[in-house]
Structures are given as structure tokens and as C-alpha cells.
XYZ file of C-alpha atoms in Angstrom:
451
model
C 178.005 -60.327 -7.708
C 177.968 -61.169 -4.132
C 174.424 -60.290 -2.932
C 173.098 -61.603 -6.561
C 175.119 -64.899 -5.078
C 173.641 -64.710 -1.973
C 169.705 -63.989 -2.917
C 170.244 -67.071 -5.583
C 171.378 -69.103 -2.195
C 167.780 -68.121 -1.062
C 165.842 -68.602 -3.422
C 167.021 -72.308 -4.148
C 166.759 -73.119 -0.328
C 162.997 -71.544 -0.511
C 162.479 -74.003 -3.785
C 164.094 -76.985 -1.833
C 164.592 -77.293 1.618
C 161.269 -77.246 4.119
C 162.973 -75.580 6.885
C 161.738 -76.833 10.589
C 159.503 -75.356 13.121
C 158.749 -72.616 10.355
C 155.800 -71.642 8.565
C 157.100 -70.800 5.280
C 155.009 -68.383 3.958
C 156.336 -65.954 6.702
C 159.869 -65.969 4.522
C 157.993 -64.443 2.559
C 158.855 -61.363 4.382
C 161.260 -62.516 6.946
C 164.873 -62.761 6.042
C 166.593 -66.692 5.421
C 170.091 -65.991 5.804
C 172.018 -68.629 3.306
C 175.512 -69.468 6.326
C 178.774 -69.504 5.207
C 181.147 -70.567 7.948
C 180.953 -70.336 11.331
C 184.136 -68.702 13.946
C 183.502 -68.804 17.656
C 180.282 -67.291 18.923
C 179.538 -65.690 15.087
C 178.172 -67.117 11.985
C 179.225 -65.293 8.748
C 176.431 -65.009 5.610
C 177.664 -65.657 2.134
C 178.450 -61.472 1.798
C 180.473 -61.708 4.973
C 177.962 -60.027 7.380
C 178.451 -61.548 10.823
C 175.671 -62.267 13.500
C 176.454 -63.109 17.256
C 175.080 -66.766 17.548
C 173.121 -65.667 20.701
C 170.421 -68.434 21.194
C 173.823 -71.073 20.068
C 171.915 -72.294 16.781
C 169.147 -74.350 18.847
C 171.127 -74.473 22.196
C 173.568 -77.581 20.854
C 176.948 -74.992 20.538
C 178.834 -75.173 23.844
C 182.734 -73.821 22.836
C 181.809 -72.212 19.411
C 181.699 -72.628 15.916
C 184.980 -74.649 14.241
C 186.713 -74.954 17.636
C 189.963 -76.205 17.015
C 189.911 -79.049 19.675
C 186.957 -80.612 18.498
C 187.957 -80.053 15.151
C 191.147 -81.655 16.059
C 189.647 -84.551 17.936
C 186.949 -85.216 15.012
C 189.441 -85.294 12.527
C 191.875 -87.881 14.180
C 188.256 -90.198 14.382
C 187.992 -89.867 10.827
C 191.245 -91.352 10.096
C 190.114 -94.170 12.486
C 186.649 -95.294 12.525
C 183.520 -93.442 10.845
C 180.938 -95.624 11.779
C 180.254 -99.379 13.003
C 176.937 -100.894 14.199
C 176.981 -101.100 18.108
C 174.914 -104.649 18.178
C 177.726 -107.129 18.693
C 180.318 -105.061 18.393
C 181.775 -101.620 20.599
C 184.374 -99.451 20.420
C 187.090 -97.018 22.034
C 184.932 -93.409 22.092
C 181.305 -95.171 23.183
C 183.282 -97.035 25.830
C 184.850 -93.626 27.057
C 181.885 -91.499 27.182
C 179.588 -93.873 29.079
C 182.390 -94.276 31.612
C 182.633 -90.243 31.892
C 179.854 -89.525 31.761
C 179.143 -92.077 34.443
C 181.617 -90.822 36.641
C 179.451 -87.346 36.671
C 176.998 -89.176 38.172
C 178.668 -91.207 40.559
C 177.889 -93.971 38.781
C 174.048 -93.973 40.118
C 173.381 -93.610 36.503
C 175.795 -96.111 35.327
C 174.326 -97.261 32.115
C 174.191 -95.498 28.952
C 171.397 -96.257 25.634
C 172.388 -93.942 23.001
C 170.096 -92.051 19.832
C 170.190 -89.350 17.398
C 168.630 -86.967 19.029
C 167.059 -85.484 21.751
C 163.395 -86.966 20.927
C 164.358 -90.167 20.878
C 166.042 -89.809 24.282
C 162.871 -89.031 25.493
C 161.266 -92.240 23.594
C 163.602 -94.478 24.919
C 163.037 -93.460 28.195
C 159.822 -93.841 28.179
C 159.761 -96.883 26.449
C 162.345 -98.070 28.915
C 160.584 -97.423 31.875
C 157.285 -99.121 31.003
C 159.150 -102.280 29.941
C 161.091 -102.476 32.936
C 157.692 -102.056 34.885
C 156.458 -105.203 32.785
C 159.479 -106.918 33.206
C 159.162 -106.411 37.164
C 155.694 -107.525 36.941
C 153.671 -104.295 36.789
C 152.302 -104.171 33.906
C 149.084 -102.017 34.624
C 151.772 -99.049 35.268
C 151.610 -97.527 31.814
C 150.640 -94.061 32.040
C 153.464 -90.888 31.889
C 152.699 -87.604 34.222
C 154.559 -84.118 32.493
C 154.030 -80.713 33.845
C 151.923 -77.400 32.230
C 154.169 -76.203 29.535
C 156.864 -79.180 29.421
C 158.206 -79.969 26.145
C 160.195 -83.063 25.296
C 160.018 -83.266 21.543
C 157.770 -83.861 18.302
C 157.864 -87.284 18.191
C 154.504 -89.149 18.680
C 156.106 -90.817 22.100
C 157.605 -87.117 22.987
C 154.948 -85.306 21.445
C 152.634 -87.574 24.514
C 153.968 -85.994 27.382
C 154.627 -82.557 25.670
C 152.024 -79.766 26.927
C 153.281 -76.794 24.372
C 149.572 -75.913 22.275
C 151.451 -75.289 19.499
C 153.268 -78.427 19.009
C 150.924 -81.254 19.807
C 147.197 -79.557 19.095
C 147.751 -80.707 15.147
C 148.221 -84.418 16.418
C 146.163 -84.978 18.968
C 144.055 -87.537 17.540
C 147.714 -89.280 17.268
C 148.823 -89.125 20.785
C 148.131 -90.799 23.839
C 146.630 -89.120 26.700
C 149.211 -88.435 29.579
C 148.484 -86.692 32.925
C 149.628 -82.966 33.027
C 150.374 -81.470 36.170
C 150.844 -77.737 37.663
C 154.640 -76.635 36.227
C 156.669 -74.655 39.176
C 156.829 -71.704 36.965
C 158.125 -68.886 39.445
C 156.500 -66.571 37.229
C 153.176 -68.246 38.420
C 153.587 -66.700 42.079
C 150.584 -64.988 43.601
C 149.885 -62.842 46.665
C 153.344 -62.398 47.405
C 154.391 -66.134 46.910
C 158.326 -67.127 45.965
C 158.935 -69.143 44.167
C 159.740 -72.036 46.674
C 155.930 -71.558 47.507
C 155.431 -72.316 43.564
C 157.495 -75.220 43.833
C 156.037 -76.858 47.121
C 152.896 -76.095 45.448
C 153.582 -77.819 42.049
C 154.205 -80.547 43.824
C 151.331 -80.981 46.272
C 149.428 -81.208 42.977
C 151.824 -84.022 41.557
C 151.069 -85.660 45.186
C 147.279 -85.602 44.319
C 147.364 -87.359 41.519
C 150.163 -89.768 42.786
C 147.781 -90.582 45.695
C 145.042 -91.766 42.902
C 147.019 -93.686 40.335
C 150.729 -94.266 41.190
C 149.454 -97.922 40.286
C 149.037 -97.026 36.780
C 151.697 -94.836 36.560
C 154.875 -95.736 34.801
C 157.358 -92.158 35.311
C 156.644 -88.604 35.661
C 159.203 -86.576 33.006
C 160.304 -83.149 34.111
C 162.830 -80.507 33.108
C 165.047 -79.784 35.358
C 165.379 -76.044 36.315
C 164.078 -74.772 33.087
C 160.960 -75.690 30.953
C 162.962 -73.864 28.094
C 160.086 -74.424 24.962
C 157.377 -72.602 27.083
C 159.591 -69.457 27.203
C 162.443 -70.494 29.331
C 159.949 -71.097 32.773
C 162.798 -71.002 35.548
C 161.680 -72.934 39.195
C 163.529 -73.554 42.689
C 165.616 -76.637 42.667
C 163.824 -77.457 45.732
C 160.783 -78.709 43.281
C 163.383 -81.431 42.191
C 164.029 -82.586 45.102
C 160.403 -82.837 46.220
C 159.476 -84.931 42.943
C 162.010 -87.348 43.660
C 161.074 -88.032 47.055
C 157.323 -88.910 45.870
C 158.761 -90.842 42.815
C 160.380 -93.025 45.798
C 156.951 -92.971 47.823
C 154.710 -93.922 45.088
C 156.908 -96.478 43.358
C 157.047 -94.564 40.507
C 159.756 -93.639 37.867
C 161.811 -89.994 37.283
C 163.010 -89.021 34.069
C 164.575 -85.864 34.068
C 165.278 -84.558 30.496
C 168.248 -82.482 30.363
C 168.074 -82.248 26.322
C 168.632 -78.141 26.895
C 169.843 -77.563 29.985
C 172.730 -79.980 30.752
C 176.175 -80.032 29.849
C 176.515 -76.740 32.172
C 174.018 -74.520 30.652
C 172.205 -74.229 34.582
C 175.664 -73.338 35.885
C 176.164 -77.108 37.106
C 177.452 -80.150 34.491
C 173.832 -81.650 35.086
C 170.711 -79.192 36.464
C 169.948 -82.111 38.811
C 172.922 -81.856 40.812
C 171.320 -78.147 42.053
C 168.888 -80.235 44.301
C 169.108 -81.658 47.195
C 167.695 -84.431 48.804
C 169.088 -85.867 52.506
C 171.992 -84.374 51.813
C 172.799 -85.697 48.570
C 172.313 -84.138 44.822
C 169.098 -85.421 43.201
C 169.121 -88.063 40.208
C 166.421 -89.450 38.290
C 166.166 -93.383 36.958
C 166.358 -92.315 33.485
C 168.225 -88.991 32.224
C 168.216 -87.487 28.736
C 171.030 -85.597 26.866
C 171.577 -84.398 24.231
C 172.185 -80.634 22.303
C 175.537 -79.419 23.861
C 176.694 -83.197 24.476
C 178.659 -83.235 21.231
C 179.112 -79.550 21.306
C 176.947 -78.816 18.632
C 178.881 -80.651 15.705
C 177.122 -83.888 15.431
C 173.548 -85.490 15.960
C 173.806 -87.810 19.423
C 171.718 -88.405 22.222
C 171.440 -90.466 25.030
C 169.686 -91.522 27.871
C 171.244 -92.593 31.358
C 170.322 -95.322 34.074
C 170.025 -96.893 37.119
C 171.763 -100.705 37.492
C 168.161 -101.588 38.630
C 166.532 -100.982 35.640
C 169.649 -102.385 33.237
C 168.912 -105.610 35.101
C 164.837 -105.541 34.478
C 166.239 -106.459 30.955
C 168.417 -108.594 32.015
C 167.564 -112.363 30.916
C 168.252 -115.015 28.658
C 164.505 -114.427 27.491
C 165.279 -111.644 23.945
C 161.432 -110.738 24.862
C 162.318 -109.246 28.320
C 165.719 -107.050 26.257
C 165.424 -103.685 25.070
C 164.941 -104.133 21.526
C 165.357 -100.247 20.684
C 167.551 -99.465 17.937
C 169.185 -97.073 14.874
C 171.555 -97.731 12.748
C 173.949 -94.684 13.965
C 173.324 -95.764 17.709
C 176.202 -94.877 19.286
C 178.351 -93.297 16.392
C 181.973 -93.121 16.802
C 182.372 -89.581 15.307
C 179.566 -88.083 17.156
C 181.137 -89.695 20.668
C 184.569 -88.581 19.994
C 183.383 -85.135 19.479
C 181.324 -85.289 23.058
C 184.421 -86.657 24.204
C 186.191 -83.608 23.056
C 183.402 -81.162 24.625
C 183.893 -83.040 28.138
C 187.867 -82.827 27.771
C 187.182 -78.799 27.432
C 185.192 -78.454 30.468
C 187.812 -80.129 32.627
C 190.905 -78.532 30.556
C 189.117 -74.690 30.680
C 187.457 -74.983 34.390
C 184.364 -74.266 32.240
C 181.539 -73.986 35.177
C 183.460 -71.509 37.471
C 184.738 -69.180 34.391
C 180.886 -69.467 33.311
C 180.071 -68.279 36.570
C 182.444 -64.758 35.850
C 180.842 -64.972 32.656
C 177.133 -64.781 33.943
C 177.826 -62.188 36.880
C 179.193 -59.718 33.616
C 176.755 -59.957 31.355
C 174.234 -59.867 34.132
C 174.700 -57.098 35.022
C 175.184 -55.552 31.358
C 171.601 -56.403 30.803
C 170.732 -54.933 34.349
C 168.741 -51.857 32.161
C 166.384 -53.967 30.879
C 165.630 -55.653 33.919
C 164.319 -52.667 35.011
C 162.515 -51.561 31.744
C 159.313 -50.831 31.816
C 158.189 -52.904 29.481
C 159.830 -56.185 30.657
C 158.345 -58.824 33.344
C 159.822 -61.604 34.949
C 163.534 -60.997 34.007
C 165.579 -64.107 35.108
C 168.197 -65.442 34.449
C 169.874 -69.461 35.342
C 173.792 -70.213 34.640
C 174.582 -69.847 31.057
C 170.546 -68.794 30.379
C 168.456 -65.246 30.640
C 165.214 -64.864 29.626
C 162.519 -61.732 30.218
C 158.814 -61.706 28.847
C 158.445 -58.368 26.711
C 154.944 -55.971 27.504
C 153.667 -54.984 24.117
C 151.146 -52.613 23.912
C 148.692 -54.396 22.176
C 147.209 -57.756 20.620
C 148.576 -57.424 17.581
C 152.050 -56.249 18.562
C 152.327 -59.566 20.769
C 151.327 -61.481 17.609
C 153.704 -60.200 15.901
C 156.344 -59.733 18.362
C 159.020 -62.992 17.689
C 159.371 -62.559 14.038
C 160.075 -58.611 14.333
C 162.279 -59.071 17.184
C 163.814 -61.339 14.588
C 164.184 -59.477 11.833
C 165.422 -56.632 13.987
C 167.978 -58.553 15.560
C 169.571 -59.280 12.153
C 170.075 -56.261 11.841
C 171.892 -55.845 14.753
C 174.332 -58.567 13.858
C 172.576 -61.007 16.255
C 170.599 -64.031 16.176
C 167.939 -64.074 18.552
C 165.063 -66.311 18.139
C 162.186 -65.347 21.292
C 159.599 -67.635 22.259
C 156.047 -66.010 22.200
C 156.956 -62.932 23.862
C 159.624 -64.524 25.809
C 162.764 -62.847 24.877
C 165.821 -65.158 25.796
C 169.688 -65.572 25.493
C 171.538 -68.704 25.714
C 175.014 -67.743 24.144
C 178.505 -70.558 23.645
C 180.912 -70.765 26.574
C 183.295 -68.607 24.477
C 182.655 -64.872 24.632
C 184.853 -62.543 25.743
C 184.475 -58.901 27.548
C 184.050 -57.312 23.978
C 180.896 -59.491 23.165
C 179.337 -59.406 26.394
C 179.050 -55.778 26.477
C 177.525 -56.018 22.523
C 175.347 -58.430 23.181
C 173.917 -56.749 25.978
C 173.479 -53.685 24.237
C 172.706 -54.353 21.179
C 169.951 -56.848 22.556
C 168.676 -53.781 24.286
C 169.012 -51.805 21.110
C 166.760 -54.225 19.631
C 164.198 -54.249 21.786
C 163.618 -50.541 22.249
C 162.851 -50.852 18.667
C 160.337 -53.434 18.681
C 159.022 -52.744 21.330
C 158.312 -49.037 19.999
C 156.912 -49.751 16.491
């Protein structure tokens, strides 16, 4: 009765729902599992198999699934306020969470514009910044600058300034052109390079084209630490602090999209704060969160800023305001449950018991950072990545969706990019997990690997 149950689940997704970023034919052969409930780091299927949430369903779950705090908190909203529309009116957990999150910054980003989504983070930002260029004045400075392999969504205006082939090649005729500069990809190291030499060099190419058309050019977008979409691309922090100083040379924006890798997934709240520049951590005029804000539970984005550009808009003119809007900008529910997140960092010492966390499973995964068919194993806070070595064409071709399947298997759920093979577990597992992760992620791969 149960599998019959959960194959008619299946089948009426595969007849209903077009599931995202997938071509659907390949369910044709690889498995949909239909989700019952979530606990902690697992998910449970409709016949009770578990899998360890390993990738933390799309890098949004920070504390695991049904945590009882944010449960708690999410429930005491709903008794209070679902929803009201933030134009002319505000309210208690959207107050709250721009001050906190403010605070993180030291109030240099002081101002918060909220979304859905990470996407339209990325939007608003760059709609923001070339309307506070106009505003100012400047209105030739219009262009965007992203690095080799960024991604920042699949929205036309994220979609711009994304430079992931498989993404944006369909829409091209849609999109306009933005400049794409050398990514600090250690991986991209030559003749005995670090990867600070990757990073210094990254930039001297940003410089070049800064030196040609900072006039034009309204922000350069980056990913702090990690360009995750591209197959989790790890760089020196120093890279950071190098962009920012030629954002200040060249009068030019910084919008630093920490979609993925804030909320501590670097090992720091924000990846910026890594950086250093004069002494002092590196921020950007615009940054993006999103993902792990709300913990996972609910859709909410937003994007950061400095008082300097909150007062480009600042006028009795309704032209020169930032007429961006949704009609669940700045939900109640979905800021009481970021609330909740933040409240656990603080209450659990999050960061430094991530940083016992990492050292353990680190080294748990040690044996395939020495397999021979591995490259570039790395690893950045709360993330690990390692680029498999198949043995031919077709294996590579192949390689996610078996790696997939396998994993399944295995009671995990491990997604790889390309032939990027990555973990970015919840903030939640304990010794026992750790050690099953690790080797049943090796487990995995000695299979795939083999076939």
C-alpha cells in the first residue's frame, strides 16, 4: 500500500508540477522523491526512508527542518499579523530585522529594501544603483561588471550579470550586455601561483577595464568568497578587499551578493567581514541576502545600504524615489522567522561551534582529499567542495545525475554541480552524522566514480 502510495505521489507530480532547474525527461530515469516531513538535518519520503539533507534543500536550511524555535516564533506571528502592505504602513518584525541586521554591519549598511527572493535582491540592487547614479547626476554610468562564472539569478536583470553558459545562453537575445571579468578562482593558479596571486591577478584585470570606462560604469557585483553556481569557486578574501579599494578609486559601486554564502555559511555572519581593508572589514554599497536569512522556512530577501545612497532618493520629487515594489515586500511571517534564525545564532554561539563542526568533518573527508580521482578539494566555513576525475567524456556527462541517484541510495541528498561534488549541510549535525556523511559521501563516490 505504501510504495503503491508513494509511486501515485510521483506520478501526479510528473503530470503537474514543472519542477525547476530540471529537464524533465531525465525523471524519466532519475528518481523524484514525493517528501513527507522534514526532522533536523533529514527529510523523510512518504515510505519513511530518510536522506541526510546534505546540500540543505538549495542552501536556505540553517538550524534544520521543523526547528522548534522557529516553529515557535512563526506560530506566535500567526496569531498576530500574517501579512500587511509595507507602503504607508510598518510593523514590529520588519522594524527588528533591519535594526539587527544593521547592527551586523555597524550600521554602514543601515538601510534595508526587502523582496522575495534572492533574484530580486540582485534586481533591486542593480536597479538601485543606476538610479542613484541618475539621481547624483551621472547618468551615462549604466553598465554592470560580474566576474567569469558569477551567478546572481534567472531573472532578465540577474540573468545580465550572470556568466553560468547554462543559464543565460537560452536568453541571450533578452539580456543586456554586461562586462565580465577574470573570477579569482584559486583553482585557476598556474606555475606555482596561490591563490593570493589569483586574486591580485583578478583584479589587475578589473583595474583594466575600470581604467577605460569607470564613467559608464554603474557597480561591479561579486560573490563574496564563493562563486557557489560555477561549482563552489573558493578565492582569498584579499580579492575583496582589492575590489573595494578600486570601487572607491573609480567612483564606482560594490554589490556584494551574499544570496548563498551569508548568514555564516563562510564561517563569518557576512563573507565580507573576512576582508580587510586599512584595518577595517570590507562592505559593499549594496548587499544581497537571502536563502538562510529566514532559515529556510519562508521566501524573503533583501538588499542592504549605504545612508548615501538612501538619500540619492531622497526628495520631495516621487520621480527621484525608488519605485520598486511586491505585494509581500517585507512580510511579517517571513521576518519573524529571520528574526528567529538571528536569535539562534546569538543564543547557540553558532559561528565558533561551526568552527568545531568544520575542523570534524574535515578531517572525516580527509580520504578523499587525497583520492586519486579528486582535484581541488576545498573547503570554506560551513562549505566543501572537490571536482571529481572521471575517466572519460561520457562519464563526466553523466556524472551529476548518477552521483545523484547513487546518493539516494545512500540516504543522502547530494546535488553536484558539473563535476563539482559539494556539501553544504544545516548548523545542526551532531558527531553521529558527521562521521555518515563523510563516509557515506565517500561510499558514493567510489561508486560513481567506478562504473
Amino acid at each position: 500500500m505504501a510504495a503503491n502510495q508513494q509511486s501515485d505521489w510521483v506520478a501526479r507530480s510528473l503530470r503537474s508540477v514543472w519542477h525547476p532547474c530540471t529537464q524533465m525527461q531525465h525523471h524519466e530515469t532519475v528518481p523524484l522523491i514525493p517528501v513527507s516531513h522534514g526532522r533536523g538535518a533529514w527529510l523523510y519520503d512518504q515510505d519513511g526512508k530518510r536522506y541526510l539533507d546534505a546540500i540543505s534543500s538549495w542552501w536556505v536550511n540553517l538550524f534544520g527542518h521543523a526547528n522548534p524555535r522557529i516553529n515557535a516564533a512563526l506560530k506566535d506571528q500567526l496569531d498576530r499579523l500574517e501579512h500587511a502592505m509595507l507602503a504607508g504602513f510598518t510593523h514590529e518584525p520588519v522594524i527588528e530585522l533591519s535594526e539587527q541586521l544593521a547592527a551586523r554591519t555597524g550600521h554602514v549598511l543601515g538601510h534595508c529594501f526587502y523582496a522575495s527572493d534572492g533574484a530580486s535582491a540582485v534586481e533591486i540592487a542593480l536597479k538601485m544603483s543606476f538610479h542613484a547614479w541618475r539621481n547624483a547626476g551621472h547618468g551615462d554610468k549604466q553598465e554592470f561588471v560580474c566576474l567569469k562564472g558569477g551567478y546572481h539569478g534567472e531573472t532578465i536583470g540577474a540573468l545580465a550579470v550572470t556568466d553560468v553558459a547554462l543559464f543565460r545562453d537560452a536568453y541571450g537575445p533578452l539580456l543586456r550586455q554586461a562586462h565580465v571579468v577574470a573570477s579569482p578562482d584559486a583553482r585557476l593558479a598556474v606555475d606555482g601561483e596561490s591563490a593570493l596571486d589569483v586574486a591580485r591577478r583578478a583584479a589587475a584585470d578589473l583595474e583594466s577595464l575600470l581604467q577605460q570606462r569607470a564613467g559608464n560604469i554603474a557597480a561591479v557585483i561579486v560573490e563574496p568568497l564563493v562563486q557557489c553556481a560555477t561549482g563552489m569557486a573558493m578565492h582569498d578574501p584579499a580579492y575583496l578587499a582589492a575590489v573595494r579599494a578600486l570601487c572607491d578609486r573609480y567612483n564606482v559601486h560594490l554589490i556584494f551578493d551574499e544570496i548563498a554564502v551569508g548568514c555564516g555559511r563562510t564561517g563569518t555572519f557576512f563573507a565580507c567581514e573576512q576582508a580587510e581593508l586599512d584595518g577595517q572589514p570590507v562592505w559593499p554599497d549594496f548587499l544581497c541576502l537571502s536563502k538562510g536569512i529566514s532559515g529556510g522556512y519562508l521566501p524573503l530577501s533583501l538588499v542592504m545600504t549605504r545612508d548615501d545612497i538612501y538619500q540619492a532618493f531622497y526628495s520631495a520629487d516621487v520621480t527621484r524615489g525608488f519605485l520598486h515594489s511586491h505585494s509581500y515586500t517585507g512580510n511579517p511571517l517571513a521576518c519573524r522567522a529571520a528574526l528567529a534564525t538571528l536569535a539562534i545564532f546569538e543564543e547557540d554561539d553558532v559561528l565558533v561551534r561551526n568552527r568545531e563542526r568544520a575542523a570534524k568533518l574535515s578531517a572525516a573527508l580527509a580520504p578523499l582529499a587525497t583520492h586519486d580521482k579528486v582535484q581541488h578539494f576545498r573547503q570554506r566555513g560551513m562549505i566543501w567542495a572537490f571536482d571529481a576525475v572521471p575517466d572519460d567524456a561520457a562519464a563526466a556527462a553523466t556524472f551529476s545525475r548518477r552521483f545523484f541517484s547513487t546518493a539516494l541510495e545512500h540516504e543522502l541528498l547530494l546535488r553536484p554541480i558539473g563535476r563539482s561534488v559539494y556539501l553544504m549541510p544545516p548548523y545542526v549535525l551532531d558527531d553521529d552524522e558527521i562521521d555518515g556523511l563523510a563516509t557515506r559521501t565517500q561510499a558514493v563516490f567510489e561508486k560513481v566514480i567506478a562504473e
